[in-house]
Amino acid sequence: MTMRQKSHVHPGQLPLQFDSQAELERLIERRVAQRFEAEAFRWRLRIVMIETLLLASLVLMAGLALGQPIHTVVRAAVLVGASCFAAGMLLLGLSFSGTRLFARLRRGRPQ
């Protein structure tokens, strides 16, 4: 005679019951993939921000080292930073939409 353990599920929570181990594996894999996609986007955004700041500061330092007027150097650094950020965001958007398109084509059905 085996004694059944008491369930530790809160009364307001629906208990999760999976018919097979494969169903549980698919659910976990889908959640992990969504989390990694979000983390990958955040890392790409951080890289774009770092590159933007790096290029803008390099233009600023080079202009100041060459003795150019400060107004011109600051304007050039802002333009370089803005264009770098815009190009990075465009590439992020194209990468994201391309990934979605390929995933949809791979599945063979629209969502």
PDB file of C-alpha atoms in Angstrom:
ATOM      1  CA  MET A   1       0.000   0.000   0.000  1.00  0.00           C
ATOM      2  CA  THR A   2       1.486   3.289  -1.086  1.00  0.00           C
ATOM      3  CA  MET A   3       0.621   6.515   0.601  1.00  0.00           C
ATOM      4  CA  ARG A   4      -0.066   9.421  -1.736  1.00  0.00           C
ATOM      5  CA  GLN A   5       1.677  12.692  -0.967  1.00  0.00           C
ATOM      6  CA  LYS A   6      -0.381  15.760  -0.260  1.00  0.00           C
ATOM      7  CA  SER A   7      -0.429  18.287  -3.093  1.00  0.00           C
ATOM      8  CA  HIS A   8       1.361  21.567  -2.420  1.00  0.00           C
ATOM      9  CA  VAL A   9      -0.729  23.513  -4.924  1.00  0.00           C
ATOM     10  CA  HIS A  10      -2.264  26.734  -3.659  1.00  0.00           C
ATOM     11  CA  PRO A  11      -6.105  26.589  -3.728  1.00  0.00           C
ATOM     12  CA  GLY A  12      -6.276  29.603  -6.085  1.00  0.00           C
ATOM     13  CA  GLN A  13      -3.785  28.112  -8.535  1.00  0.00           C
ATOM     14  CA  LEU A  14      -4.660  25.680 -11.273  1.00  0.00           C
ATOM     15  CA  PRO A  15      -2.585  22.524 -11.009  1.00  0.00           C
ATOM     16  CA  LEU A  16      -0.485  21.724 -14.073  1.00  0.00           C
ATOM     17  CA  GLN A  17      -0.985  18.231 -15.275  1.00  0.00           C
ATOM     18  CA  PHE A  18       0.855  17.020 -18.337  1.00  0.00           C
ATOM     19  CA  ASP A  19      -0.062  13.824 -20.075  1.00  0.00           C
ATOM     20  CA  SER A  20       3.432  13.168 -21.293  1.00  0.00           C
ATOM     21  CA  GLN A  21       6.975  14.195 -20.617  1.00  0.00           C
ATOM     22  CA  ALA A  22       7.285  15.395 -24.239  1.00  0.00           C
ATOM     23  CA  GLU A  23       4.539  17.980 -23.733  1.00  0.00           C
ATOM     24  CA  LEU A  24       6.334  19.355 -20.688  1.00  0.00           C
ATOM     25  CA  GLU A  25       9.632  19.461 -22.631  1.00  0.00           C
ATOM     26  CA  ARG A  26       8.003  21.429 -25.483  1.00  0.00           C
ATOM     27  CA  LEU A  27       6.548  23.931 -23.038  1.00  0.00           C
ATOM     28  CA  ILE A  28       9.880  24.451 -21.310  1.00  0.00           C
ATOM     29  CA  GLU A  29      11.781  24.749 -24.597  1.00  0.00           C
ATOM     30  CA  ARG A  30       9.320  27.341 -25.906  1.00  0.00           C
ATOM     31  CA  ARG A  31       9.600  29.449 -22.738  1.00  0.00           C
ATOM     32  CA  VAL A  32      13.400  29.252 -22.747  1.00  0.00           C
ATOM     33  CA  ALA A  33      13.526  30.217 -26.435  1.00  0.00           C
ATOM     34  CA  GLN A  34      11.314  33.261 -25.789  1.00  0.00           C
ATOM     35  CA  ARG A  35      13.499  34.330 -22.893  1.00  0.00           C
ATOM     36  CA  PHE A  36      16.705  33.945 -24.907  1.00  0.00           C
ATOM     37  CA  GLU A  37      15.228  35.924 -27.809  1.00  0.00           C
ATOM     38  CA  ALA A  38      14.417  38.797 -25.455  1.00  0.00           C
ATOM     39  CA  GLU A  39      17.887  38.662 -23.905  1.00  0.00           C
ATOM     40  CA  ALA A  40      19.529  38.589 -27.349  1.00  0.00           C
ATOM     41  CA  PHE A  41      17.624  41.710 -28.399  1.00  0.00           C
ATOM     42  CA  ARG A  42      18.698  43.526 -25.223  1.00  0.00           C
ATOM     43  CA  TRP A  43      22.338  42.595 -25.801  1.00  0.00           C
ATOM     44  CA  ARG A  44      22.169  43.792 -29.403  1.00  0.00           C
ATOM     45  CA  LEU A  45      20.649  47.062 -28.248  1.00  0.00           C
ATOM     46  CA  ARG A  46      23.455  47.470 -25.699  1.00  0.00           C
ATOM     47  CA  ILE A  47      26.053  46.873 -28.406  1.00  0.00           C
ATOM     48  CA  VAL A  48      24.458  49.531 -30.609  1.00  0.00           C
ATOM     49  CA  MET A  49      24.483  51.993 -27.718  1.00  0.00           C
ATOM     50  CA  ILE A  50      28.137  51.264 -26.890  1.00  0.00           C
ATOM     51  CA  GLU A  51      29.193  51.637 -30.533  1.00  0.00           C
ATOM     52  CA  THR A  52      27.255  54.877 -30.815  1.00  0.00           C
ATOM     53  CA  LEU A  53      28.923  56.368 -27.759  1.00  0.00           C
ATOM     54  CA  LEU A  54      32.332  55.095 -28.835  1.00  0.00           C
ATOM     55  CA  LEU A  55      32.164  56.603 -32.325  1.00  0.00           C
ATOM     56  CA  ALA A  56      30.737  59.901 -31.117  1.00  0.00           C
ATOM     57  CA  SER A  57      33.441  60.224 -28.457  1.00  0.00           C
ATOM     58  CA  LEU A  58      36.162  59.324 -30.973  1.00  0.00           C
ATOM     59  CA  VAL A  59      34.976  62.070 -33.331  1.00  0.00           C
ATOM     60  CA  LEU A  60      34.808  64.500 -30.427  1.00  0.00           C
ATOM     61  CA  MET A  61      38.316  63.662 -29.194  1.00  0.00           C
ATOM     62  CA  ALA A  62      39.820  63.723 -32.692  1.00  0.00           C
ATOM     63  CA  GLY A  63      38.269  67.096 -33.445  1.00  0.00           C
ATOM     64  CA  LEU A  64      39.488  68.573 -30.179  1.00  0.00           C
ATOM     65  CA  ALA A  65      42.962  67.095 -30.685  1.00  0.00           C
ATOM     66  CA  LEU A  66      43.165  68.714 -34.147  1.00  0.00           C
ATOM     67  CA  GLY A  67      42.212  72.100 -32.718  1.00  0.00           C
ATOM     68  CA  GLN A  68      38.903  72.476 -34.535  1.00  0.00           C
ATOM     69  CA  PRO A  69      36.244  74.888 -33.229  1.00  0.00           C
ATOM     70  CA  ILE A  70      34.267  73.306 -30.390  1.00  0.00           C
ATOM     71  CA  HIS A  71      30.877  74.069 -31.958  1.00  0.00           C
ATOM     72  CA  THR A  72      31.837  72.268 -35.154  1.00  0.00           C
ATOM     73  CA  VAL A  73      33.317  69.296 -33.292  1.00  0.00           C
ATOM     74  CA  VAL A  74      30.288  68.846 -31.047  1.00  0.00           C
ATOM     75  CA  ARG A  75      27.908  69.099 -34.003  1.00  0.00           C
ATOM     76  CA  ALA A  76      29.940  66.526 -35.937  1.00  0.00           C
ATOM     77  CA  ALA A  77      30.039  64.167 -32.923  1.00  0.00           C
ATOM     78  CA  VAL A  78      26.269  64.447 -32.467  1.00  0.00           C
ATOM     79  CA  LEU A  79      25.653  63.787 -36.172  1.00  0.00           C
ATOM     80  CA  VAL A  80      27.962  60.768 -36.173  1.00  0.00           C
ATOM     81  CA  GLY A  81      26.346  59.411 -33.006  1.00  0.00           C
ATOM     82  CA  ALA A  82      22.821  59.911 -34.333  1.00  0.00           C
ATOM     83  CA  SER A  83      23.602  58.314 -37.675  1.00  0.00           C
ATOM     84  CA  CYS A  84      25.352  55.368 -35.996  1.00  0.00           C
ATOM     85  CA  PHE A  85      22.381  54.849 -33.675  1.00  0.00           C
ATOM     86  CA  ALA A  86      19.894  55.080 -36.569  1.00  0.00           C
ATOM     87  CA  ALA A  87      21.882  52.593 -38.653  1.00  0.00           C
ATOM     88  CA  GLY A  88      22.162  50.207 -35.696  1.00  0.00           C
ATOM     89  CA  MET A  89      18.440  50.377 -35.009  1.00  0.00           C
ATOM     90  CA  LEU A  90      17.708  49.783 -38.699  1.00  0.00           C
ATOM     91  CA  LEU A  91      19.925  46.715 -38.645  1.00  0.00           C
ATOM     92  CA  LEU A  92      18.260  45.473 -35.462  1.00  0.00           C
ATOM     93  CA  GLY A  93      14.837  45.897 -37.041  1.00  0.00           C
ATOM     94  CA  LEU A  94      15.869  44.116 -40.226  1.00  0.00           C
ATOM     95  CA  SER A  95      17.465  41.317 -38.241  1.00  0.00           C
ATOM     96  CA  PHE A  96      14.365  40.898 -36.079  1.00  0.00           C
ATOM     97  CA  SER A  97      11.955  40.902 -39.032  1.00  0.00           C
ATOM     98  CA  GLY A  98      14.190  38.548 -41.015  1.00  0.00           C
ATOM     99  CA  THR A  99      14.315  36.120 -38.122  1.00  0.00           C
ATOM    100  CA  ARG A 100      10.529  36.183 -37.812  1.00  0.00           C
ATOM    101  CA  LEU A 101      10.114  35.674 -41.558  1.00  0.00           C
ATOM    102  CA  PHE A 102      12.476  32.699 -41.646  1.00  0.00           C
ATOM    103  CA  ALA A 103      10.786  31.137 -38.625  1.00  0.00           C
ATOM    104  CA  ARG A 104       7.389  31.523 -40.281  1.00  0.00           C
ATOM    105  CA  LEU A 105       8.668  30.025 -43.544  1.00  0.00           C
ATOM    106  CA  ARG A 106      10.267  27.144 -41.692  1.00  0.00           C
ATOM    107  CA  ARG A 107       6.988  26.267 -39.981  1.00  0.00           C
ATOM    108  CA  GLY A 108       5.135  26.493 -43.281  1.00  0.00           C
ATOM    109  CA  ARG A 109       2.031  28.220 -41.965  1.00  0.00           C
ATOM    110  CA  PRO A 110       1.197  31.843 -41.137  1.00  0.00           C
ATOM    111  CA  GLN A 111       0.481  32.817 -37.558  1.00  0.00           C
TER     112      GLN A 111
END
